XYZ file of C-alpha atoms in Angstrom:
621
model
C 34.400 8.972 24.399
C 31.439 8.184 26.567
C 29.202 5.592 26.304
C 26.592 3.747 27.388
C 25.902 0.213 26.856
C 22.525 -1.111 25.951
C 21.251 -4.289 23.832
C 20.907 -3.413 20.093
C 17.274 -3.441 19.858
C 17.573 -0.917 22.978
C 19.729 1.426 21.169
C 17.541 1.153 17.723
C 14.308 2.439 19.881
C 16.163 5.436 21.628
C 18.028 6.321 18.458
C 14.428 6.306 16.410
C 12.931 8.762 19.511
C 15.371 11.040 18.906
C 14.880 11.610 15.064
C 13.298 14.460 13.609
C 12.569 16.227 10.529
C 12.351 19.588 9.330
C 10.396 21.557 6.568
C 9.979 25.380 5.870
C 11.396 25.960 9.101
C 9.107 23.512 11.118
C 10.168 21.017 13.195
C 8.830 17.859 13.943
C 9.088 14.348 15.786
C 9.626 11.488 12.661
C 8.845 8.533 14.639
C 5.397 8.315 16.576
C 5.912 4.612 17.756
C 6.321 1.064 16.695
C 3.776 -0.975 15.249
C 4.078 -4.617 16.355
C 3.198 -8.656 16.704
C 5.391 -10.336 18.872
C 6.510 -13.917 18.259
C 9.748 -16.293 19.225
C 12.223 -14.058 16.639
C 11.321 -10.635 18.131
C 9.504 -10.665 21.874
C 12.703 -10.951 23.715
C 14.700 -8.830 21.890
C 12.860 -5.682 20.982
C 9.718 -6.522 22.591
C 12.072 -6.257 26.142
C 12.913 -3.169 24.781
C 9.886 -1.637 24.230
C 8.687 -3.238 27.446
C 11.136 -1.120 29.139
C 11.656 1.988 27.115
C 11.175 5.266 28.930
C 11.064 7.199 25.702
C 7.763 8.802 23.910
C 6.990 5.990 21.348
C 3.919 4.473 21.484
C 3.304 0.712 21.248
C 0.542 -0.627 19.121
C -0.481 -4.237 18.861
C -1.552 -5.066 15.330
C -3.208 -8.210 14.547
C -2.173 -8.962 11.392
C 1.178 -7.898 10.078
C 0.616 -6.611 6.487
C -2.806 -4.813 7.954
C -0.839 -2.895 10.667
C 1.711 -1.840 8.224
C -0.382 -0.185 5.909
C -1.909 1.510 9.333
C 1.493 2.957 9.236
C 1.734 3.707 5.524
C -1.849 5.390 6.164
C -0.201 7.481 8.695
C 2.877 8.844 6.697
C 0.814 9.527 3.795
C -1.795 11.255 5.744
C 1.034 13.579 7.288
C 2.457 14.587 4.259
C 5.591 11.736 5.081
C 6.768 14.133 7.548
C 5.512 11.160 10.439
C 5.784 7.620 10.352
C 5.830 4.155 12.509
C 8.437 1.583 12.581
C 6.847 -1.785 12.337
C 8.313 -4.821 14.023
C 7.493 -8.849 13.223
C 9.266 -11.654 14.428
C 10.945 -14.268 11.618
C 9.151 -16.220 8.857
C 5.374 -15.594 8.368
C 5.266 -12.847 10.486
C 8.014 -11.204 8.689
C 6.574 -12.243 5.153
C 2.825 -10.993 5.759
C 5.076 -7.234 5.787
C 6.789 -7.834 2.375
C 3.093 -6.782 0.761
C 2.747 -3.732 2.734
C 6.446 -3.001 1.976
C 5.544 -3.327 -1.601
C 2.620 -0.657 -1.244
C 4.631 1.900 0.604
C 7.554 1.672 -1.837
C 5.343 2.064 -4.811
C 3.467 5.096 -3.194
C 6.934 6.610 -1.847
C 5.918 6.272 1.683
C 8.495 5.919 4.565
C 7.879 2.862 6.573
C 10.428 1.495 8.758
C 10.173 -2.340 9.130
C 11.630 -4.426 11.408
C 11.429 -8.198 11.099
C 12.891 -10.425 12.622
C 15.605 -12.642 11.652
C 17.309 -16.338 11.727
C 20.299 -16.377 14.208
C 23.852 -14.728 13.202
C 25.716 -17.231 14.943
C 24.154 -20.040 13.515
C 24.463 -22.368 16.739
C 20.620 -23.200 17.217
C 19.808 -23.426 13.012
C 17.423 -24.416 11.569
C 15.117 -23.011 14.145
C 11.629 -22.435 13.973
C 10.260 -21.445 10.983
C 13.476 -20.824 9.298
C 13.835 -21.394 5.466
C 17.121 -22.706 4.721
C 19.017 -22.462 1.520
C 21.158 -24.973 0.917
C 23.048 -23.033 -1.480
C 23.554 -20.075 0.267
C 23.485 -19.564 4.194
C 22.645 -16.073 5.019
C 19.523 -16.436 2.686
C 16.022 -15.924 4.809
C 12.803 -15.069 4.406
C 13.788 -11.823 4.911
C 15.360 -11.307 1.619
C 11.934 -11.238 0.333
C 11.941 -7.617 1.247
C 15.158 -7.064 -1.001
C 13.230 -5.790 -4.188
C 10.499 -3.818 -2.605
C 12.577 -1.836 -0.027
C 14.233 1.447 -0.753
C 17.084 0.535 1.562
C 17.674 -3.307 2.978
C 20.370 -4.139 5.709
C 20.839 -6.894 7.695
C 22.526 -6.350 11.680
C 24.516 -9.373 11.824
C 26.461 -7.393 14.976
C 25.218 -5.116 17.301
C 27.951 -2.097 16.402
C 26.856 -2.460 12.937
C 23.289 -0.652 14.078
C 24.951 2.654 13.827
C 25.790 3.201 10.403
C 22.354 1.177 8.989
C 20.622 3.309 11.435
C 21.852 6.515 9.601
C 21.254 5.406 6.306
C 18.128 4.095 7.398
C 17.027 7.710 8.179
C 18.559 8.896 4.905
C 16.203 7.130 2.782
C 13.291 7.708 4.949
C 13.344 11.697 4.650
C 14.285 11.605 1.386
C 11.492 12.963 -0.755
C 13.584 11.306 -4.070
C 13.905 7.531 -2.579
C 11.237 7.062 0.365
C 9.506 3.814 0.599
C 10.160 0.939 2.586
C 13.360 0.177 4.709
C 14.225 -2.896 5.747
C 16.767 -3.625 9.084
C 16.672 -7.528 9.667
C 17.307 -8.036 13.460
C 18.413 -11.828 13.833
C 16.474 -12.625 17.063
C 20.670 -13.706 18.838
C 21.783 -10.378 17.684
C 18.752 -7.902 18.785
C 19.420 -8.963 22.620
C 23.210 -8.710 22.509
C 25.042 -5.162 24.833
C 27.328 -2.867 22.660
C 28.916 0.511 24.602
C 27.616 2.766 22.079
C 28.993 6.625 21.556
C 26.171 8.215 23.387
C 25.904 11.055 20.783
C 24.673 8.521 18.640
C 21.401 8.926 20.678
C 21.673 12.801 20.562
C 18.575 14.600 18.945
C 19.121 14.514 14.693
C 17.636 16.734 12.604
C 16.998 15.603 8.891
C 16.280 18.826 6.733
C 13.673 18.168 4.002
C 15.119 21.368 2.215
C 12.890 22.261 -1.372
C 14.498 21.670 -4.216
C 14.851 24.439 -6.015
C 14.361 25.170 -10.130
C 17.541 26.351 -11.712
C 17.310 29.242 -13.613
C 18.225 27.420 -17.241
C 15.166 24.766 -16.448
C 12.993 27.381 -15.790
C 13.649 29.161 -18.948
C 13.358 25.701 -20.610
C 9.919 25.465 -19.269
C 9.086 28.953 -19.884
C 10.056 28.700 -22.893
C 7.945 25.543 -23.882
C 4.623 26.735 -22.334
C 4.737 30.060 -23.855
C 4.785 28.196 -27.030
C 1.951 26.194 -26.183
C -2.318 27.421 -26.710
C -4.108 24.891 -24.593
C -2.180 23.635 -21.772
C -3.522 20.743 -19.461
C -2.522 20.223 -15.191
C -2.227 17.173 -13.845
C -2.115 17.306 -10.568
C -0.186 14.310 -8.640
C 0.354 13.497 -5.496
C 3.488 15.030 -5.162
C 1.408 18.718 -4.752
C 0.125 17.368 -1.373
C 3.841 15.701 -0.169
C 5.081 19.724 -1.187
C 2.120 21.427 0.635
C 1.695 23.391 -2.880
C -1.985 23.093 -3.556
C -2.741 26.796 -2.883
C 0.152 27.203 -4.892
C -0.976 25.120 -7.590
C -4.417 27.028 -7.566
C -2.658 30.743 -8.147
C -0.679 29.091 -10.700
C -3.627 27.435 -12.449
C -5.265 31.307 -11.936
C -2.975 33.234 -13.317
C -3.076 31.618 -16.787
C -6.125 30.207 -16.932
C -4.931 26.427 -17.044
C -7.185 23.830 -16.786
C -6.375 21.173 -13.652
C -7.044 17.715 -13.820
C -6.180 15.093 -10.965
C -4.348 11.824 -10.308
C -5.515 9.107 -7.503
C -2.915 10.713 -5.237
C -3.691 14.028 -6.422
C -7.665 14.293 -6.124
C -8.630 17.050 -3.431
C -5.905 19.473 -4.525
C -8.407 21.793 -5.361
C -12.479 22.487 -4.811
C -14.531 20.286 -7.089
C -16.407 23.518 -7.809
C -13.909 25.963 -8.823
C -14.174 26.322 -12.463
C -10.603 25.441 -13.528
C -11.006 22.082 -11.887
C -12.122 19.720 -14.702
C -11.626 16.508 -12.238
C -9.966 13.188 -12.675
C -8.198 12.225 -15.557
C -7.841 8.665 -17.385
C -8.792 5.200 -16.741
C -10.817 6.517 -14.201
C -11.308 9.788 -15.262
C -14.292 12.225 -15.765
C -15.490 13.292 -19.138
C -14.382 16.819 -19.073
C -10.673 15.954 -18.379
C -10.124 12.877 -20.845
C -11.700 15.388 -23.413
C -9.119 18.076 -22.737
C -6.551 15.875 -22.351
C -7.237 14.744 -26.485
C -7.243 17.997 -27.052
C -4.269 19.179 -25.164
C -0.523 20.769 -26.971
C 0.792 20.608 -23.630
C 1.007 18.169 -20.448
C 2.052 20.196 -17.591
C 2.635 17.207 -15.002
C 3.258 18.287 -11.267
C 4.481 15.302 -8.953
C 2.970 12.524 -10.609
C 4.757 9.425 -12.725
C 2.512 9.210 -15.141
C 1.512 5.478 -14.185
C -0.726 3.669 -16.842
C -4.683 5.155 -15.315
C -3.620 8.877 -15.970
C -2.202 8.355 -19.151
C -4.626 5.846 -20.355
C -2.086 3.339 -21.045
C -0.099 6.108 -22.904
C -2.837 6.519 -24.945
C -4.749 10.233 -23.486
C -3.099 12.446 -25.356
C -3.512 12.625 -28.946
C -2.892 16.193 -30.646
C -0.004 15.835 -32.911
C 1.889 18.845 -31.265
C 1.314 17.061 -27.643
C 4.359 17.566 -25.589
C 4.863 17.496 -21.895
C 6.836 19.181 -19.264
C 7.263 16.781 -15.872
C 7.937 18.533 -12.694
C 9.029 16.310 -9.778
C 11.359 15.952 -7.063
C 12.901 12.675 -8.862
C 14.790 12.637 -11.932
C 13.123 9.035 -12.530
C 9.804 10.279 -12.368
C 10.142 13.489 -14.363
C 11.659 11.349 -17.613
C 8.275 9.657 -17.986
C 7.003 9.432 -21.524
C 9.877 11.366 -22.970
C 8.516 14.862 -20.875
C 11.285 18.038 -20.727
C 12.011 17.565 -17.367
C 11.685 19.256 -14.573
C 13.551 18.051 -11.767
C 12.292 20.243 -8.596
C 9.732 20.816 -5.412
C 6.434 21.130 -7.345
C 5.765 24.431 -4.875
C 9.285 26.080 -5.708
C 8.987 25.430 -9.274
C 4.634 26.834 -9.959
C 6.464 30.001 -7.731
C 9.277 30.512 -9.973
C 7.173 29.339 -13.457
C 4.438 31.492 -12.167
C 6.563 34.684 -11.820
C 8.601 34.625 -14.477
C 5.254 33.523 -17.072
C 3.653 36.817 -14.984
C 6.073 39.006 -16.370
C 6.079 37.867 -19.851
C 2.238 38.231 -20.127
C 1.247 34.624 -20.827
C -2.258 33.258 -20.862
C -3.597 30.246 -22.618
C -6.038 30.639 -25.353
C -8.578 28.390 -24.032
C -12.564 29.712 -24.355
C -14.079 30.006 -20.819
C -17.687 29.460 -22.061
C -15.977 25.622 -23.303
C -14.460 25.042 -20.131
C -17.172 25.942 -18.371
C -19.622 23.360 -21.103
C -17.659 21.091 -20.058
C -17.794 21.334 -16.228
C -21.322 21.895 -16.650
C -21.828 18.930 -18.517
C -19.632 16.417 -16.215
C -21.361 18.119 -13.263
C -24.709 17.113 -14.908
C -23.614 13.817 -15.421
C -22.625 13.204 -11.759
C -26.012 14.271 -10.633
C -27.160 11.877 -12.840
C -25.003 9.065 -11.124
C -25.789 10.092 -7.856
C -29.379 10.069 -8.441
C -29.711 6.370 -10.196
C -32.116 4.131 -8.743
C -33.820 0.690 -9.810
C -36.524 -1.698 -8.368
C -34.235 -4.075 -8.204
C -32.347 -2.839 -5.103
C -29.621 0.064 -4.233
C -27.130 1.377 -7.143
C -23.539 1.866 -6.181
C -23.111 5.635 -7.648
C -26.435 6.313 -5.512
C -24.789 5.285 -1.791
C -22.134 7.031 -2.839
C -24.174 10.189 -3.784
C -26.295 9.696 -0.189
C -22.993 9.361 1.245
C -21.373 12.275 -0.267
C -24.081 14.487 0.121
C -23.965 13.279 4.076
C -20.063 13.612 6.149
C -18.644 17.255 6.342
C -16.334 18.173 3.850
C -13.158 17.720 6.801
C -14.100 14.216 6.967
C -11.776 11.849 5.090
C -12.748 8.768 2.966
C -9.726 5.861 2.180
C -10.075 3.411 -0.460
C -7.641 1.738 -2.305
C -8.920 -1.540 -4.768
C -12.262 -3.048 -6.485
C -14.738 -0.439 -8.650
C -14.734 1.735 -5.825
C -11.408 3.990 -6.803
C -12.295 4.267 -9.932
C -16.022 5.442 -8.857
C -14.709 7.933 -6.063
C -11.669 9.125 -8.455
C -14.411 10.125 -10.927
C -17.915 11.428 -8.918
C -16.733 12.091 -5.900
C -16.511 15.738 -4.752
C -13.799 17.223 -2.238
C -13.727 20.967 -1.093
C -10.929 20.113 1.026
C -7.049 19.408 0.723
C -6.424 15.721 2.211
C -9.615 14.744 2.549
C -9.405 11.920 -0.266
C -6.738 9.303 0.933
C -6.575 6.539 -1.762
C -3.885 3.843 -2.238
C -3.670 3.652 -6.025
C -0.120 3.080 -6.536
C -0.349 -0.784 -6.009
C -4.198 -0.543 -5.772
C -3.519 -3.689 -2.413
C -6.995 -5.309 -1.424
C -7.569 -5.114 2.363
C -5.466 -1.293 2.768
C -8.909 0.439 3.182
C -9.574 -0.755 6.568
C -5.901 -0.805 8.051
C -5.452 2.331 5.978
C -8.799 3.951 8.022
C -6.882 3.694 10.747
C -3.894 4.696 10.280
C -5.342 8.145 9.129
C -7.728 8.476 12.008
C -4.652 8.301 14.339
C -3.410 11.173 11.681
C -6.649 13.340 12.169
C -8.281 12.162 15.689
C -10.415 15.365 15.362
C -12.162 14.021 11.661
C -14.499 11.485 10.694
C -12.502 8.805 9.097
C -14.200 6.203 6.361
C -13.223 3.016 5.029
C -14.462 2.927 1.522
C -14.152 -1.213 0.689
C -15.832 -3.859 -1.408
C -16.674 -7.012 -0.397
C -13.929 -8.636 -1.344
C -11.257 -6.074 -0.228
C -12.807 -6.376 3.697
C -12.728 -10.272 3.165
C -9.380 -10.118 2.553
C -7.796 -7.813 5.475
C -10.076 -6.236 8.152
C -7.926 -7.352 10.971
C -7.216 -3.678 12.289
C -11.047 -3.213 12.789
C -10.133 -4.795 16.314
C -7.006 -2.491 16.410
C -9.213 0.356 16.646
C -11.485 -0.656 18.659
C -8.454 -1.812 21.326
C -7.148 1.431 20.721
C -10.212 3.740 20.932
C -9.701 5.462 17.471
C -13.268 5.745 15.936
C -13.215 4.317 12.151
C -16.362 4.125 9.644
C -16.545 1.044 7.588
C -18.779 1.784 4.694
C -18.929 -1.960 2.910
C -20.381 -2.157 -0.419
C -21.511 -5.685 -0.770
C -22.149 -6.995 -4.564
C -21.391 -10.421 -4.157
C -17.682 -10.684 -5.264
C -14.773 -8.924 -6.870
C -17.281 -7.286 -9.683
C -14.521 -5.358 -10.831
C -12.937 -7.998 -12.235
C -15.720 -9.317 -13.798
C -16.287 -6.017 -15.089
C -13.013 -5.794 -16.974
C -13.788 -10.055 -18.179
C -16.931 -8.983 -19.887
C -15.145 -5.983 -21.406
C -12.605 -8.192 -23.516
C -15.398 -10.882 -24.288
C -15.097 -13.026 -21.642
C -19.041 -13.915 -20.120
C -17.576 -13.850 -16.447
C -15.649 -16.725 -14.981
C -14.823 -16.972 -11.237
C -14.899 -13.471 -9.284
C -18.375 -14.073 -8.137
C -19.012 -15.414 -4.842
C -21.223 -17.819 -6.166
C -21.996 -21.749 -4.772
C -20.448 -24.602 -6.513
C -23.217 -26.067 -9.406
C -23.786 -29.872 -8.800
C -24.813 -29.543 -12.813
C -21.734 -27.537 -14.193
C -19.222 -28.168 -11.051
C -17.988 -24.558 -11.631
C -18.738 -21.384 -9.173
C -22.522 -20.442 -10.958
C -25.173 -21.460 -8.665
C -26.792 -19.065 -6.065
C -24.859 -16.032 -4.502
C -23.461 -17.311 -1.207
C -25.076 -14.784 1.676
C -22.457 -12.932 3.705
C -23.853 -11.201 7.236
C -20.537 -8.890 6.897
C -22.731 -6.923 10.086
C -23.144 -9.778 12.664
C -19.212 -10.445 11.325
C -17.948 -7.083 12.646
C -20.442 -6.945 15.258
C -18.513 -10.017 17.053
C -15.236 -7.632 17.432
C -17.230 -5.242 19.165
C -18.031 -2.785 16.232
C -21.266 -0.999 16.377
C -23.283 -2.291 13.053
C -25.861 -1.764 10.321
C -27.675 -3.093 7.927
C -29.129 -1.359 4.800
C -31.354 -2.631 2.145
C -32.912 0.909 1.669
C -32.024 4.722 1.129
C -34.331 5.311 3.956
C -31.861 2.847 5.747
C -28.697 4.045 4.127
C -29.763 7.997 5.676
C -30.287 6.474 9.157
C -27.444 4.413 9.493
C -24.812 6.956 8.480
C -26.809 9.378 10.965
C -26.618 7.222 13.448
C -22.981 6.064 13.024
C -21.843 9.731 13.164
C -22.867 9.438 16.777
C -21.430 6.208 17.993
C -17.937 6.765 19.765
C -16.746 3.443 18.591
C -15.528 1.727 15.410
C -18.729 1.178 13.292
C -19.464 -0.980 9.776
C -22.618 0.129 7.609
C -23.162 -3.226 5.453
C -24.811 -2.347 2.557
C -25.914 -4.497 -0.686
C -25.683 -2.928 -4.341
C -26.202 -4.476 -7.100
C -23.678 -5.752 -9.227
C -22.552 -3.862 -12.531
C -23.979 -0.051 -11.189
C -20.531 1.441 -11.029
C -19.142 3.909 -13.429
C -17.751 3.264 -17.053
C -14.594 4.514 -18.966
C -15.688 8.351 -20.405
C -13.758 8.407 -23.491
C -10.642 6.242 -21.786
C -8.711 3.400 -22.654
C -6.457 0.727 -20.305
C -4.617 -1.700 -21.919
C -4.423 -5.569 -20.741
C -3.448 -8.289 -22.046
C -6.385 -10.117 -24.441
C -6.011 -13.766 -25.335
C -4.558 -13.971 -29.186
C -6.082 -17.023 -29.583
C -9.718 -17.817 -28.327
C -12.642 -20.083 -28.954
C -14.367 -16.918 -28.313
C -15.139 -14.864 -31.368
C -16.025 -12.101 -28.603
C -12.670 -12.377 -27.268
C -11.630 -12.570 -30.930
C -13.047 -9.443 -31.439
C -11.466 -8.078 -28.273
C -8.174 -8.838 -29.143
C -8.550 -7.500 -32.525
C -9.983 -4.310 -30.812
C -6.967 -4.200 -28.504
C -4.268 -4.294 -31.664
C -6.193 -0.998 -33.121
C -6.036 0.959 -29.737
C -1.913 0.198 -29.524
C -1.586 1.836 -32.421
C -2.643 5.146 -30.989
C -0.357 4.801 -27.875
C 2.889 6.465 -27.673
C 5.316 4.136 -27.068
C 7.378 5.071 -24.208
């Protein structure tokens, strides 16, 4: 057997340049590079490797190691997971600040490969720097932090031992059922030590993403259930974009007349203006869909899991002869709320449904002059939104409005926490698949700026922007620099209302009169955060990195600035101040937290009270 002998992080860099995946008879490259911040536990072990690779992956330096993994989370999602980065950290911090981003890409089902670095294998040097040491048990680091929000964890105590966690690393990654993150822990002794490895572990691999197929008895099942059924309701995950099924979806929705209402992941599936398109649905939802979805005998739900802000805490659907059908790729996610389910590739399955539904003459019995009353009347109320003003300075649904009206339907927009999601996921309106990129799943604070560029390295040839709060860029903007450095173009819109309002939105909602999410100066007279708003030049900020900046008080302002910043060739920020409380409300929805049982507050009294009633008209699992 030949071989060739190379240090293990060596091998792990040529094996990941010679992965690849395949779909519908395309192939393509898996890995584009390696994501990185070198410290004592990784810069002489894979960062010699890198520093002398002659392969095709790219190096790029992040600055902060959670914000450059969701770059790469960004990226997979953008591509449909068919393209990802590895991300490497050396031990301790550096490996910790990942375990957040891990958490985001596992919960989203995005493949992320991380690397961190580990404690020594052989011990001889311990405890070294910044090394947590369990007296209890050894082999414990901070590494096995990324234990419960990894998809696959392994550990390379010995350099031969790469091989098989390579393998399996790669199984996880391309699998459409249990993508997320995956952990390999490279102790820093172990990542510089020479194996002879088999070279045809380094030959080109080819993972096949085959579709999944709907077996004939399911599809009768289904069949079966929706012919049954008057007034079926879509919703639309974000499993339709992973499948490439949105045309699909559209024909399908077509052919029977279904009405098609949208997830976080699954907004842009289809036109804001085609008629059948009643919007999002939910916590965040529009009017027209959290309507239907009362109304609904049937919840046709294509590669979503039915998370808490589509459902409405369970609580959306509430016709007696509600049932719901669950198509997905995972057998987990299809057994959501007690659904028949489905367990296939959202395109293969709308194909087969489609046909088989075509040839037994099914259509719904939904009245096209109420579908379209209701479009009308959600469309009117956007317009509405987007045209609020007051004297007292700029409304949030009006920038967004200006805003919308503005960038070309191929640009893309990425948000993730604060009002803002819940805002876009409702008013604003996409023509084109992909062009909404929103991290929703664990909703992380600071994505929307990593995340920016992550998908402007996914679509060079688009205008990518960075949809963030206040608080979200005050918490992780570090990649701003990392796009500058690396000459990909991002737009930071910031929406500056003094704090994390949406926070203090949902206080006031369960009685509370606002404690503590403002960014507010300490009172000398009540020694709590209520004096004056403290002033934040988030402009001269970014304009220190190098970012072209601008300030708007004004629409006239607002219009210029995104004109202008359309122009610039670098990385830009538009800081803009709203005023607090002019985001969007509920439409008819309901989200379930926990209320305090027992208050001083007869408002959160009431709440509570308030809360007990709306459990009652959840279902229950």
């Amino acid at each position: 057997m030949e071989t060739i002998r190379l240090t293990m992080s060596q091998a792990l860099l040529k094996f990941l340049d010679q992965q690849y995946v395949e779909l519908d008879g395309k192939e393509i490259k898996f890995f584009k590079g390696v994501m990185g911040i070198f410290g004592h536990g990784n810069v002489t072990g894979i960062g010699e490797a890198l520093e002398q690779d002659k392969g095709s992956l790219t190096y790029i330096q992040g600055k902060n190691e959670q914000g450059m993994a969701h770059a790469a989370m960004a990226y997979a999602k953008q591509k449909n997971r068919l393209e990802t980065f590895a991300c490497t950290s050396s031990i301790g911090p550096g490996a910790l600040n990942m375990v957040t981003a891990a958490g985001t890409a596992t919960v989203n089902r995005i493949p992320v490969l991380f690397l961190p670095g580990d404690i020594f294998a052989c011990r001889q040097p311990d405890p070294v720097l910044q090394q947590i040491e369990d007296p209890t048990e050894y082999n414990v680091s901070a590494n096995d932090a990324f234990k419960p929000v990894s998809k696959y964890w392994d550990r390379i105590s010995r350099p031969e031992q790469l091989m098989t966690a390579a393998l399996n690393a790669m199984r996880v990654l391309t699998d459409p059922v249990d993508t997320g993150a995956v952990t390999l822990c490279l102790p820093q002794d172990v990542q510089s030590e020479a194996y002879d490895y088999p070279i045809e572990f380094f030959e080109k691999r080819v993972f096949y993403m085959d579709r999944k197929p709907l077996p004939h008895s399911a599809c009768q099942r289904a069949v079966q259930l929706i012919k049954s059924k008057k007034k079926p309701l879509i919703i639309a995950g974000g499993g339709v974009h992973y499948s490439l099924a949105t045309e699909t979806l559209k024909e399908f929705a077509e052919a029977f007349q279904i009405p098609v209402s949208d997830t976080q992941a699954g907004k842009s599936v289809m036109s804001w203006k085609h008629p059948l398109n009643m919007g999002a649905v939910g916590v965040t939802g529009s009017l027209a869909a959290n309507r239907l979805a009362k109304e609904t005998d049937l919840v046709i739900a294509v590669g979503t899991r039915l998370a808490d802000f589509p459902t409405s805490s369970k609580q959306a659907f509430q016709n007696p002869q509600v049932e719901i059908i669950s198509i997905n790729v995972s057998s987990f996610d299809a057994l959501k709320m007690n659904g028949l389910s489905i367990v296939a590739d959202a395109k293969e399955a709308l194909t087969s449904l489609k046909q088989v539904l075509s040839q037994e003459g099914y259509q719904t019995e939904y009245d096209r002059s109420h579908l379209s009353s209701l479009n009308k009347e959600w469309d009117t109320e956007v317009d509405r939104l987007f045209a609020l003003e007051s004297d007292q300075g700029l409304t949030q649904t009006r920038v967004l409005g200006e805003i919308n009206q503005f960038i070309d339907e191929k640009d893309v927009i990425v948000g993730a926490a604060g009002s803002l999601p819940g805002d876009l996921h409702r008013v604003w309106r996409t023509t084109q698949p992909k062009t909404y990129h929103l991290e929703y799943g664990f909703s992380c604070m600071g994505y929307e700026v990593s995340g920016a560029l992550g998908v402007k390295m996914a679509e060079p040839n688009q205008e990518v922007y960075a949809m963030c709060g206040d608080g979200s860029f005050l918490m992780l903007h570090s990649e701003l620099l990392t796009s500058i450095q690396e000459g990909q173009k991002i737009n930071v819109i910031l929406l500056d209302n003094h704090g994390f309002q949406c926070i203090q939105n949902l206080q006031r909602g369960q009685g509370s009169d606002g404690f503590g999410n403002e960014f507010r100066y300490r009172s000398k007279e009540t020694n709590r955060l209520t004096a004056d708003y403290v002033p934040i030049d988030f402009a001269a900020y970014a304009g220190a990195l190098g970012v072209k900046t601008y300030k708007v008080h004004t629409l006239n302002e607002l219009k210029d600035a995104l004109e202008q910043s359309k122009q610039d060739t670098v990385s830009t920020l538009i800081d803009i101040k709203v005023l607090p409380g002019t985001n969007t409300d509920g439409y008819e929805s309901w989200w379930r937290v926990g209320v305090a049982e027992v208050s001083e507050s007869e408002k959160v009294q009431q709440a509570h009270k308030q809360m007990e009633q709306d459990i009652k008209l959840t279902k229950q699992y």
